[in-house]
Coordinates of N, CA and C in Angstrom, one line a residue:
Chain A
X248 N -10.5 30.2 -7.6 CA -9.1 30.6 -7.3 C -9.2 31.8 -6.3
X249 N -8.2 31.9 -5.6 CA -8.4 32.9 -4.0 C -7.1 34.1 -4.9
X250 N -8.3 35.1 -5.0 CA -7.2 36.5 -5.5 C -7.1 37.5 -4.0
X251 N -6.3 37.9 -3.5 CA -5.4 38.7 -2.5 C -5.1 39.4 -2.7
X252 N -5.9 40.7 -2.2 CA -5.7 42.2 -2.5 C -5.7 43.1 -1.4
X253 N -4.1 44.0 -1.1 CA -4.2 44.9 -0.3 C -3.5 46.4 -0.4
X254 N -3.9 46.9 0.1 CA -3.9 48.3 0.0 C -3.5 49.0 1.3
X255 N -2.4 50.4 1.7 CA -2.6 51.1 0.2 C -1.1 50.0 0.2
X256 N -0.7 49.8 -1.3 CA 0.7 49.2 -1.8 C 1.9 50.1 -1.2
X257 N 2.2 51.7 -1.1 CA 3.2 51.9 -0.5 C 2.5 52.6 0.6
X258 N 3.3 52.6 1.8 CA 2.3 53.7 2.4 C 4.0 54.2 3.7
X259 N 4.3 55.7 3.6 CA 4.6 56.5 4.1 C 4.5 57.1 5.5
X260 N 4.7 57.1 6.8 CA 4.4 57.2 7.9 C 5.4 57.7 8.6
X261 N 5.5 58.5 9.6 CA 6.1 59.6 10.7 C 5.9 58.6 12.0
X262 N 7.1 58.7 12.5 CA 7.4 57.9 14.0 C 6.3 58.3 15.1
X263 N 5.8 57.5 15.6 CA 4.7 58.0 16.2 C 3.3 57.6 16.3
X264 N 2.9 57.5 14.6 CA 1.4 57.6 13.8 C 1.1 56.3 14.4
X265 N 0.0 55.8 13.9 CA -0.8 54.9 13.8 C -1.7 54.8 12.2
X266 N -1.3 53.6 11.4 CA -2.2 53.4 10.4 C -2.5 51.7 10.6
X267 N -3.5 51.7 9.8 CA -3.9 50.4 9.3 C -3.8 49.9 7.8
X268 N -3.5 48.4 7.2 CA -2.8 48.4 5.9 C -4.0 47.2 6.1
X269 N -4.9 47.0 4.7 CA -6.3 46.3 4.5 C -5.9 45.1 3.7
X270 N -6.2 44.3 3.8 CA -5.9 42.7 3.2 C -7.5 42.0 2.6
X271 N -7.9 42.3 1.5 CA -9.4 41.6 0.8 C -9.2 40.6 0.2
X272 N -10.2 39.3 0.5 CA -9.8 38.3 -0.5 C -10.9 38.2 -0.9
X273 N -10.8 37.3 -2.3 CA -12.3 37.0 -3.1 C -13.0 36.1 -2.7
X274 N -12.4 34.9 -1.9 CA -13.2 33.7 -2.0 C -13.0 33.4 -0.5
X275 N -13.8 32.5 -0.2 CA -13.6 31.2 1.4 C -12.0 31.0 1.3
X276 N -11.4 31.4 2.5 CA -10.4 31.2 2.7 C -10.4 30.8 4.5
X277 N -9.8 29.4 4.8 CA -9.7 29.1 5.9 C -9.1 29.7 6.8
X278 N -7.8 29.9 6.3 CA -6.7 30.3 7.4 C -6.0 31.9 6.6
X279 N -5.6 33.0 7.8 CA -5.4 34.1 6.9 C -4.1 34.7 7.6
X280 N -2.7 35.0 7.0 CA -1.8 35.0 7.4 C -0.8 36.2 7.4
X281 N -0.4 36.7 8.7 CA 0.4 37.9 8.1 C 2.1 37.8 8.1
X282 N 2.8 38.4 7.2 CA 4.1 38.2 7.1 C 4.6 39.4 6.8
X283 N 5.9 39.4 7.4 CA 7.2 40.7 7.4 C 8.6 39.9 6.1
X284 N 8.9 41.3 5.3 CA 9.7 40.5 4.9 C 10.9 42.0 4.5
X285 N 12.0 42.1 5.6 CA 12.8 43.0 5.1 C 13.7 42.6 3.6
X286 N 14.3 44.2 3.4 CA 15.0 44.1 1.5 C 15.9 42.8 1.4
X287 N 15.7 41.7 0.7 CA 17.1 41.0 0.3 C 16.9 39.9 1.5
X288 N 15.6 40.4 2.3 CA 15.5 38.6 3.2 C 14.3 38.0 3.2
X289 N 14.0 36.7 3.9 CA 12.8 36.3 3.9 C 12.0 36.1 4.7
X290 N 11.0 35.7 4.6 CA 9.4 35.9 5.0 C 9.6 35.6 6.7
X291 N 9.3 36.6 7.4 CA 8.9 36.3 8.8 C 7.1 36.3 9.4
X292 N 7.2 35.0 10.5 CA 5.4 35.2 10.1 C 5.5 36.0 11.7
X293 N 4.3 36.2 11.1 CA 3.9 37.2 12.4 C 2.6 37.0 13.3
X294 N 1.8 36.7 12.2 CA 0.4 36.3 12.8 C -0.4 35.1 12.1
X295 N -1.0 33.7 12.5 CA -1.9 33.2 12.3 C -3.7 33.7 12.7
X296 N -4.3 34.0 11.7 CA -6.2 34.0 12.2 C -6.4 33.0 11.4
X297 N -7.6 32.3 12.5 CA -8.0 30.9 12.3 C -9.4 31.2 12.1
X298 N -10.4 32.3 12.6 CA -11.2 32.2 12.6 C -12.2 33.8 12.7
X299 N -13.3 33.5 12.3 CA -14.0 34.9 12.5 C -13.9 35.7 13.6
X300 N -13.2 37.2 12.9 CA -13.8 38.2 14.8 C -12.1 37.3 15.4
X301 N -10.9 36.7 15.1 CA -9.8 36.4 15.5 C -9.0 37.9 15.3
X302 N -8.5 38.1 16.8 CA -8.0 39.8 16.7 C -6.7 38.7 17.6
X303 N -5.1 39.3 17.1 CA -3.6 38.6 17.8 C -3.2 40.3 17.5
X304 N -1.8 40.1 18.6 CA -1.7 41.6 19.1 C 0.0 41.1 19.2
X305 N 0.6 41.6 19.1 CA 2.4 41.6 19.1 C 2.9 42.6 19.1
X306 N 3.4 43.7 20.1 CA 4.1 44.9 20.4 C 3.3 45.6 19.6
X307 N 3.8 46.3 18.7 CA 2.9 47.7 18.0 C 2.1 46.9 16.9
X308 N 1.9 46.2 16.4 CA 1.1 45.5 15.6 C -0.3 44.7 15.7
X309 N -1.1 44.9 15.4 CA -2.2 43.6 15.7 C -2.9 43.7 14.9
X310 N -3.4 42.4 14.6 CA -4.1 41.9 13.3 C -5.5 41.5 13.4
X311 N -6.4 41.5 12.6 CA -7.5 41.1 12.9 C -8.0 40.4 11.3
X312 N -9.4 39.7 11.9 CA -10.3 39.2 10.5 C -11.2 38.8 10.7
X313 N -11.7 39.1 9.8 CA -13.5 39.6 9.2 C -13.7 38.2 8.1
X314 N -14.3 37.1 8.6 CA -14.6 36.0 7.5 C -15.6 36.6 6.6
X315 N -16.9 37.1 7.2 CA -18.2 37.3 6.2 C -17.8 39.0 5.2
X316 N -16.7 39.8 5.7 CA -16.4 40.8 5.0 C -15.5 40.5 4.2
X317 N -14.8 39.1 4.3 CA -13.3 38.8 3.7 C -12.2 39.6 3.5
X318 N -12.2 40.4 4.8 CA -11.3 41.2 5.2 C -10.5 41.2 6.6
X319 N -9.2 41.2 6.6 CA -8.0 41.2 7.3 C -7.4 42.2 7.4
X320 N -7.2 42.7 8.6 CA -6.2 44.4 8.8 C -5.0 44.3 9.7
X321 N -4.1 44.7 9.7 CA -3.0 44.9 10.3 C -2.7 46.4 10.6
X322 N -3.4 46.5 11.9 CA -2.7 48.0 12.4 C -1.7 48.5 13.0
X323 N -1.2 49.2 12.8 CA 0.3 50.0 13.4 C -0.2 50.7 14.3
X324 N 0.5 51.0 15.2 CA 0.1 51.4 17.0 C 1.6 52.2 17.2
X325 N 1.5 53.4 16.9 CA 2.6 54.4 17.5 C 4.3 54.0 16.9
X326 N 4.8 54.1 15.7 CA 5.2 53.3 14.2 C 6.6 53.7 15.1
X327 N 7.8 53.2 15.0 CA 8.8 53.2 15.1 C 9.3 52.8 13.6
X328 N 11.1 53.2 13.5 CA 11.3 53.1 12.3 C 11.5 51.6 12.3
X329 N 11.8 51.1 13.2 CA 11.9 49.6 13.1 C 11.2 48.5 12.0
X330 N 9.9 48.6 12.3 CA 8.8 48.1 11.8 C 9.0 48.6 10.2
X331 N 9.5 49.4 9.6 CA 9.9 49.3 8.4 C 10.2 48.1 7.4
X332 N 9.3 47.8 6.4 CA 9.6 46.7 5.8 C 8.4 46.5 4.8
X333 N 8.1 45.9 4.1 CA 7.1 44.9 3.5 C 6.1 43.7 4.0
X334 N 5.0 44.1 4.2 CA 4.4 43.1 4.8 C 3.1 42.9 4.2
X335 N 2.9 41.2 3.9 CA 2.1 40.4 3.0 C 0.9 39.4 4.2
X336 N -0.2 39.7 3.6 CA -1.1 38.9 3.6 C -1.4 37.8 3.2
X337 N -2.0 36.6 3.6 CA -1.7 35.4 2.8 C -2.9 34.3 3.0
X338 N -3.6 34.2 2.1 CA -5.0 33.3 2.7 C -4.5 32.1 2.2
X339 N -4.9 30.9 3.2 CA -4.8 29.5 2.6 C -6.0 29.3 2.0
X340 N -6.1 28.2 0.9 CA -7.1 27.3 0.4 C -6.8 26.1 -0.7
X341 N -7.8 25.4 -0.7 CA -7.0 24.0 -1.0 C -6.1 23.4 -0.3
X342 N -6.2 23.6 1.2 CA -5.3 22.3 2.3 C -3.9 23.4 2.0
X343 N -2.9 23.0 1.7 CA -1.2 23.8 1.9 C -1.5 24.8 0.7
X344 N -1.8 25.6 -0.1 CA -2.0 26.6 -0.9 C -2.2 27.6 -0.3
X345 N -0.8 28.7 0.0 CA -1.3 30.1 0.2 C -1.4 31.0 -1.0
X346 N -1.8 31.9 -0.8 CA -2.2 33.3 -2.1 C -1.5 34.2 -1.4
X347 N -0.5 35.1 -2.0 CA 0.0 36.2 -1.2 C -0.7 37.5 -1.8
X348 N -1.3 38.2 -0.9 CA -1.6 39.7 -1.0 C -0.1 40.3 -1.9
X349 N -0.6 41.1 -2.4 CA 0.0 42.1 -3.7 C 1.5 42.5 -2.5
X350 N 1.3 43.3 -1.3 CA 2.2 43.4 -0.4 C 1.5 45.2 0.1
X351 N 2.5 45.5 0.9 CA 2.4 46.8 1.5 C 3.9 47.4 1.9
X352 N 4.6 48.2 1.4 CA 6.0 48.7 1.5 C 5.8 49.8 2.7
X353 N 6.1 49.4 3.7 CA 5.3 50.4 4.6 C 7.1 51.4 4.9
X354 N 7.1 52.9 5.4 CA 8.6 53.2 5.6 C 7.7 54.2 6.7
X355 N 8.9 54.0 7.8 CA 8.5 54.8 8.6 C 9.3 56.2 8.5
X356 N 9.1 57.5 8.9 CA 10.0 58.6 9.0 C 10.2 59.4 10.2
X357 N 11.5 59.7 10.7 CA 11.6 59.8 11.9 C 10.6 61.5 11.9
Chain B
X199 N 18.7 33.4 12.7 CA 19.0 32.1 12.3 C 17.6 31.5 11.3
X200 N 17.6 31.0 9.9 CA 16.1 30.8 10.0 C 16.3 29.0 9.9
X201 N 15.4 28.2 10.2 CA 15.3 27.1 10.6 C 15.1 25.9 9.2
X202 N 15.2 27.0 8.2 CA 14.9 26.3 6.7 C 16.2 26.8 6.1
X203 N 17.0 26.1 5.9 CA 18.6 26.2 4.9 C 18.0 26.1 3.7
X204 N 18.4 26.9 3.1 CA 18.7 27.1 1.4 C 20.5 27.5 0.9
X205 N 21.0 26.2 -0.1 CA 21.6 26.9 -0.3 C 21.8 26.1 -2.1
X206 N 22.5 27.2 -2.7 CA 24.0 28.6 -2.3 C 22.6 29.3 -2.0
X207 N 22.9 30.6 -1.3 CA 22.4 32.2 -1.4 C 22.4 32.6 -2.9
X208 N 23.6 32.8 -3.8 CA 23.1 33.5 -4.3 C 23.9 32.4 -5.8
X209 N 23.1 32.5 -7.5 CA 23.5 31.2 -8.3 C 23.3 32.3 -9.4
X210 N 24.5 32.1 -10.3 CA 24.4 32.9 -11.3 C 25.3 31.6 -12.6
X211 N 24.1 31.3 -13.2 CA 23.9 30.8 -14.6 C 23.9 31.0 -15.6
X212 N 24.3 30.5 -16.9 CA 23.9 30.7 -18.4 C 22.8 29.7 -18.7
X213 N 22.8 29.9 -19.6 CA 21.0 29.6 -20.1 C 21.6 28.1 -20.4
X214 N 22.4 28.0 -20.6 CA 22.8 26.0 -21.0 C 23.2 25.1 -19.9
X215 N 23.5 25.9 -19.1 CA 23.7 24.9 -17.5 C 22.9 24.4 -17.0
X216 N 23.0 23.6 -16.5 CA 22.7 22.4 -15.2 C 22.7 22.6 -14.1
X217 N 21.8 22.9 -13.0 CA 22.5 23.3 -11.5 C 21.1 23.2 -10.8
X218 N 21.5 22.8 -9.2 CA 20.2 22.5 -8.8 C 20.3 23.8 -7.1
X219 N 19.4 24.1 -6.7 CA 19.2 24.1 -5.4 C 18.2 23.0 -4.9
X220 N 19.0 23.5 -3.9 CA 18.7 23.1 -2.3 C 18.2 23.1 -1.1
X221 N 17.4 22.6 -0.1 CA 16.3 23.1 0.8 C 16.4 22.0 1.8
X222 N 16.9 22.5 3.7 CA 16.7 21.6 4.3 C 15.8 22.1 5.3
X223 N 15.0 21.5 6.2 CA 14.8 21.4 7.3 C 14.1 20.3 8.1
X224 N 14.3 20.8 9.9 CA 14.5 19.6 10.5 C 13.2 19.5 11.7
X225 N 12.4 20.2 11.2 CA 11.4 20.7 12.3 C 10.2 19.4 12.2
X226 N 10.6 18.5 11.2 CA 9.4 17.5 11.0 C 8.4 18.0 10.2
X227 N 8.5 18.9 9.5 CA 7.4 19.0 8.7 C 7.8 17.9 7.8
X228 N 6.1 17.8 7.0 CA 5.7 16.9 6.3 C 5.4 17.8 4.8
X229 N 5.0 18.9 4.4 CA 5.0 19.6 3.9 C 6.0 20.6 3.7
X230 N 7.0 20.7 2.0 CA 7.8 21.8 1.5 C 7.0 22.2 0.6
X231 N 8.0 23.2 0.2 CA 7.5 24.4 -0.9 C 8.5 25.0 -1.9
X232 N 8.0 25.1 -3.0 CA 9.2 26.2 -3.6 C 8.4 27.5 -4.3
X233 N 8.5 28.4 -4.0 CA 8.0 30.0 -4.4 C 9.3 30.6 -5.5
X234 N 8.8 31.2 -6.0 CA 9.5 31.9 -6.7 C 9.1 33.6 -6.3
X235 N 10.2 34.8 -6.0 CA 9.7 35.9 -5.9 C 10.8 37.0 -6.7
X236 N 9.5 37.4 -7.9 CA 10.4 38.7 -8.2 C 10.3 40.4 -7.8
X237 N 11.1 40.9 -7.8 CA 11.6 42.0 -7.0 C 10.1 43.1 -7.2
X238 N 10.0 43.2 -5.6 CA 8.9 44.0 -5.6 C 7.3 43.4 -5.9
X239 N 7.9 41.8 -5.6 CA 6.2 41.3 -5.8 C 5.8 40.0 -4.9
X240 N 5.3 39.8 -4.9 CA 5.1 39.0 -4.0 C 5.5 37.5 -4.4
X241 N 5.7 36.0 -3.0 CA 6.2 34.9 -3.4 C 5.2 34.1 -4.4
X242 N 4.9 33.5 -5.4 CA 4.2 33.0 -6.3 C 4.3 31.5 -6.1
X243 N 3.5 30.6 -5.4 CA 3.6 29.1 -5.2 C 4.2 28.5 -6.9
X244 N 5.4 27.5 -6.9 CA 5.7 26.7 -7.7 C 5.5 25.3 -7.5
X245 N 5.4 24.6 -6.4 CA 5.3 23.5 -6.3 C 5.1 22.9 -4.8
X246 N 4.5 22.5 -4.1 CA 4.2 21.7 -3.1 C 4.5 20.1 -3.2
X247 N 5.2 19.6 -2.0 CA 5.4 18.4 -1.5 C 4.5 17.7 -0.1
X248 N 3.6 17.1 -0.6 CA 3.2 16.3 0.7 C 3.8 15.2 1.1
X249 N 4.0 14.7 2.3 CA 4.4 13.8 2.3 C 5.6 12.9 1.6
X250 N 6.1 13.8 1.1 CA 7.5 13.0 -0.1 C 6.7 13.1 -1.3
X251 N 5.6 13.8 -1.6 CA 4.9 13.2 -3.0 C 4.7 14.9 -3.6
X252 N 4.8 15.1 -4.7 CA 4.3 16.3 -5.3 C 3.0 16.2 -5.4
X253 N 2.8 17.1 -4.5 CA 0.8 17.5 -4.4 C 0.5 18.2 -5.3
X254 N 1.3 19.2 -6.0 CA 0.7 20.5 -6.5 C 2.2 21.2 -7.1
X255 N 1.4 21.4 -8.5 CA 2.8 21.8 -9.5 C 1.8 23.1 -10.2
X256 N 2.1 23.8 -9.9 CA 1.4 25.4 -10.4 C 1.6 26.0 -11.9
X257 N 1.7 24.7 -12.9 CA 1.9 24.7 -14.4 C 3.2 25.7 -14.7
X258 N 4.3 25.2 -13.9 CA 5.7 25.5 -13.7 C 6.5 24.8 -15.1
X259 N 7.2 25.6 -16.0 CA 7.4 24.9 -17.4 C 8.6 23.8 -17.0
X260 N 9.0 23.2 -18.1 CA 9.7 21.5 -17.4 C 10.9 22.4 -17.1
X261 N 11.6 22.9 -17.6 CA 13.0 23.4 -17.2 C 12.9 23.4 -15.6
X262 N 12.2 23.2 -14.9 CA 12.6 23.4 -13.4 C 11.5 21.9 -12.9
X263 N 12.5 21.4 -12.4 CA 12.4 20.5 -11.8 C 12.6 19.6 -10.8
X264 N 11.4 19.6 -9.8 CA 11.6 19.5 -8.2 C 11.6 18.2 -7.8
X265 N 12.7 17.9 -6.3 CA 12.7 16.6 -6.0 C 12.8 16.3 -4.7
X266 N 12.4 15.9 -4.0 CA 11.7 15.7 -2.3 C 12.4 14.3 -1.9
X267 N 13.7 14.3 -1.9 CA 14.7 13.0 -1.7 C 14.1 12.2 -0.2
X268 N 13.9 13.2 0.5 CA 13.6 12.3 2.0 C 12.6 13.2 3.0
X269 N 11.6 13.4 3.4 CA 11.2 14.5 4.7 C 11.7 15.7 5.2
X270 N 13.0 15.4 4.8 CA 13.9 16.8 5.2 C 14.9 17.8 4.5
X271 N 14.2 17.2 2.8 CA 15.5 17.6 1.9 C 14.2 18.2 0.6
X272 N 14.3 18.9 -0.1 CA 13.9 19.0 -0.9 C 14.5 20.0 -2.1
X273 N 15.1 19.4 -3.6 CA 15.5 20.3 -4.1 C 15.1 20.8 -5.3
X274 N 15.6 21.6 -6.5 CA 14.9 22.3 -7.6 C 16.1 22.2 -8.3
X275 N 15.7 21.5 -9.4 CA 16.9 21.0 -10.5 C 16.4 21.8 -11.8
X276 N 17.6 22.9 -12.1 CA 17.0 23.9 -13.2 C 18.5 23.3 -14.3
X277 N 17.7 23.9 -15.6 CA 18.2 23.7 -16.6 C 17.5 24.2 -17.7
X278 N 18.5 24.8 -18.6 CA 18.0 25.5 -19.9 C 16.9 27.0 -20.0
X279 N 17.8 27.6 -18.4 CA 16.8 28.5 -18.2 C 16.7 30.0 -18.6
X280 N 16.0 30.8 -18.5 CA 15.9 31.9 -19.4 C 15.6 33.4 -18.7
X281 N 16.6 34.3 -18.8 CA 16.7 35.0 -18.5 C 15.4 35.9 -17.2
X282 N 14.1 35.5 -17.8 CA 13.0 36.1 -17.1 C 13.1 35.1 -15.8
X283 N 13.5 34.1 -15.8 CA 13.8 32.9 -14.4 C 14.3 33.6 -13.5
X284 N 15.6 34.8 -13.8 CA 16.2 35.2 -13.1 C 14.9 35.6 -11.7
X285 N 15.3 35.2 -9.9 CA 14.4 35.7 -8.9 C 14.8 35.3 -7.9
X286 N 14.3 35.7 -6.6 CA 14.7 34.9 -5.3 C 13.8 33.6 -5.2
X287 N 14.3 32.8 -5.3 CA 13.7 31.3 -5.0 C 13.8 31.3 -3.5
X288 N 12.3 30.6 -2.7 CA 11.9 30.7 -1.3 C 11.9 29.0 -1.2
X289 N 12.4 28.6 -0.2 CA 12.1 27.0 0.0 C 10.9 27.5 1.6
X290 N 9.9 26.6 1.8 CA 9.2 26.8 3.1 C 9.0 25.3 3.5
X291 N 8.6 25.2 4.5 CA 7.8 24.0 4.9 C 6.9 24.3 6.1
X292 N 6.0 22.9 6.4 CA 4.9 23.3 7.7 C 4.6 22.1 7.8
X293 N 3.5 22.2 8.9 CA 2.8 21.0 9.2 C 1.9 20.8 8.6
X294 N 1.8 19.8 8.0 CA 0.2 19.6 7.3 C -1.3 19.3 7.8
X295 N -2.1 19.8 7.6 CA -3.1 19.8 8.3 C -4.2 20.7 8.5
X296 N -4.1 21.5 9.9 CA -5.0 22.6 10.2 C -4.9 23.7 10.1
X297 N -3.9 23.8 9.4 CA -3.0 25.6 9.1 C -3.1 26.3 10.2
X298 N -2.9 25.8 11.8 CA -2.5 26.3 12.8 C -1.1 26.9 13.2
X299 N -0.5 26.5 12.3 CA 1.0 27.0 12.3 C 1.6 27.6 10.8
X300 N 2.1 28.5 11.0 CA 2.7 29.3 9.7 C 3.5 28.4 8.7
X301 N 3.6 28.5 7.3 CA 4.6 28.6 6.6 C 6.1 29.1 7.3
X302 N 7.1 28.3 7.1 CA 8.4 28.6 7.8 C 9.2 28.7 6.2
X303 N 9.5 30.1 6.2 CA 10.9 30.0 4.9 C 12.1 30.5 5.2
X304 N 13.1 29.9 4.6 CA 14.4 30.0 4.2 C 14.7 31.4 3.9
X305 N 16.1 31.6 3.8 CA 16.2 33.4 3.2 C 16.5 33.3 1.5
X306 N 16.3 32.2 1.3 CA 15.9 32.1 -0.2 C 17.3 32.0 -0.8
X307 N 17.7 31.2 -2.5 CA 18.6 31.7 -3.3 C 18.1 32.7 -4.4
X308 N 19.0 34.1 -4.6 CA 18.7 34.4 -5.4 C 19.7 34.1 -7.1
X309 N 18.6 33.6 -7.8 CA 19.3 33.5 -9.0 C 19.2 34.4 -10.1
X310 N 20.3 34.4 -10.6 CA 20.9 35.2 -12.1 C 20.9 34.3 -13.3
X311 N 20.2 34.8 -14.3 CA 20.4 33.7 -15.5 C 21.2 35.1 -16.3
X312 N 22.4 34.9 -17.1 CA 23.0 35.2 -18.1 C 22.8 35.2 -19.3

């Protein structure tokens, strides 16, 4: 079974900064997925990685992943408050089975 | 706008009712979903539909009960449910296959059990 773990869970940030929020999975996972999801709505996708060393880039955000580390990062690039929200990691396996990362409550501060 | 309807938005029940949601979309997937998410955690797979067929039932107790009428409809028929049920229910769908394309979800119903 694919367990999905990222860190940090809340993480606090000043307009401007730059962090990275870490996504580890346990097992072979084919496809690795990132999602936004503001309070009281649902899942927006953001990024597909298909494959090893796969780095996707979207305004202040870009994602990357590591197959042999089993690790996936989502960095923040100069944070506006915008970008405020919850955002989940998501490995497939077993064909349509995703696993969602624990989450990351990220808040930006002006 | 999201491209997966769910409705009602929001369903507030007693533990002896009958009531189902609802889930449409029109994008041609072949592949729905129903997640369940409680507050502050993340969506938790309930059930997968392939093809019109339940692929994958994630030892979901009988009181909830899912039904995949045609390619573009798929719904969750609850009953006799219990307070801890209360959550935002996610409908999604996708293409089946090469997981080259995302999960697409609904803005979910959230339900209230009484």
């Amino acid at each position: 079974e694919l367990k999905v773990e990222q860190n940090p869970l809340f993480l606090s940030m000043q307009e401007g900064k730059n962090y990275t929020i870490y996504c580890n999975y346990s097992t072979t996972s084919d496809r690795l997925y990132w999602y936004r999801q503001d309070p009281g709505k649902s899942l927006e996708s953001l990024f597909v990685l298909l494959s090893n060393g796969a780095v996707k880039q979207e305004g202040r955000l870009m994602a990357s992943l590591d197959t042999k580390a089993r690790l996936s990062t989502l960095h923040i690039t100069a944070a506006v408050h915008d970008l405020s929200a919850t955002y989940f990691c998501a490995g497939r396996w077993g064909n349509e089975k995703l696993t969602f990362g624990t989450g990351t409550r990220l808040t930006i501060i002006p | 706008d999201t491209e997966v309807t769910q409705t009602p938005k929001h369903l507030v029940m007693g533990m002896t009712n009958k009531k189902s949601l609802k889930c449409e979309q029109h994008m041609g997937h072949r592949a729905m979903y129903w997640y369940k998410q409680k507050a502050k955690k993340p969506p938790e797979l309930m059930f997968v539909y392939s093809y019109e067929k339940l692929s994958i039932n994630e030892s979901v107790p009988s009181r909830f009960s899912p039904e995949c009428p045609n390619s573009s409809l798929l719904n969750l028929h609850l009953h006799a449910l219990q307070p801890e049920d209360s959550a935002l229910y996610l409908c999604a769908s996708s293409q089946i296959g090469d997981g080259h394309q995302p999960q697409h979800f609904g803005d979910g119903t959230r339900l209230s059990i009484l």
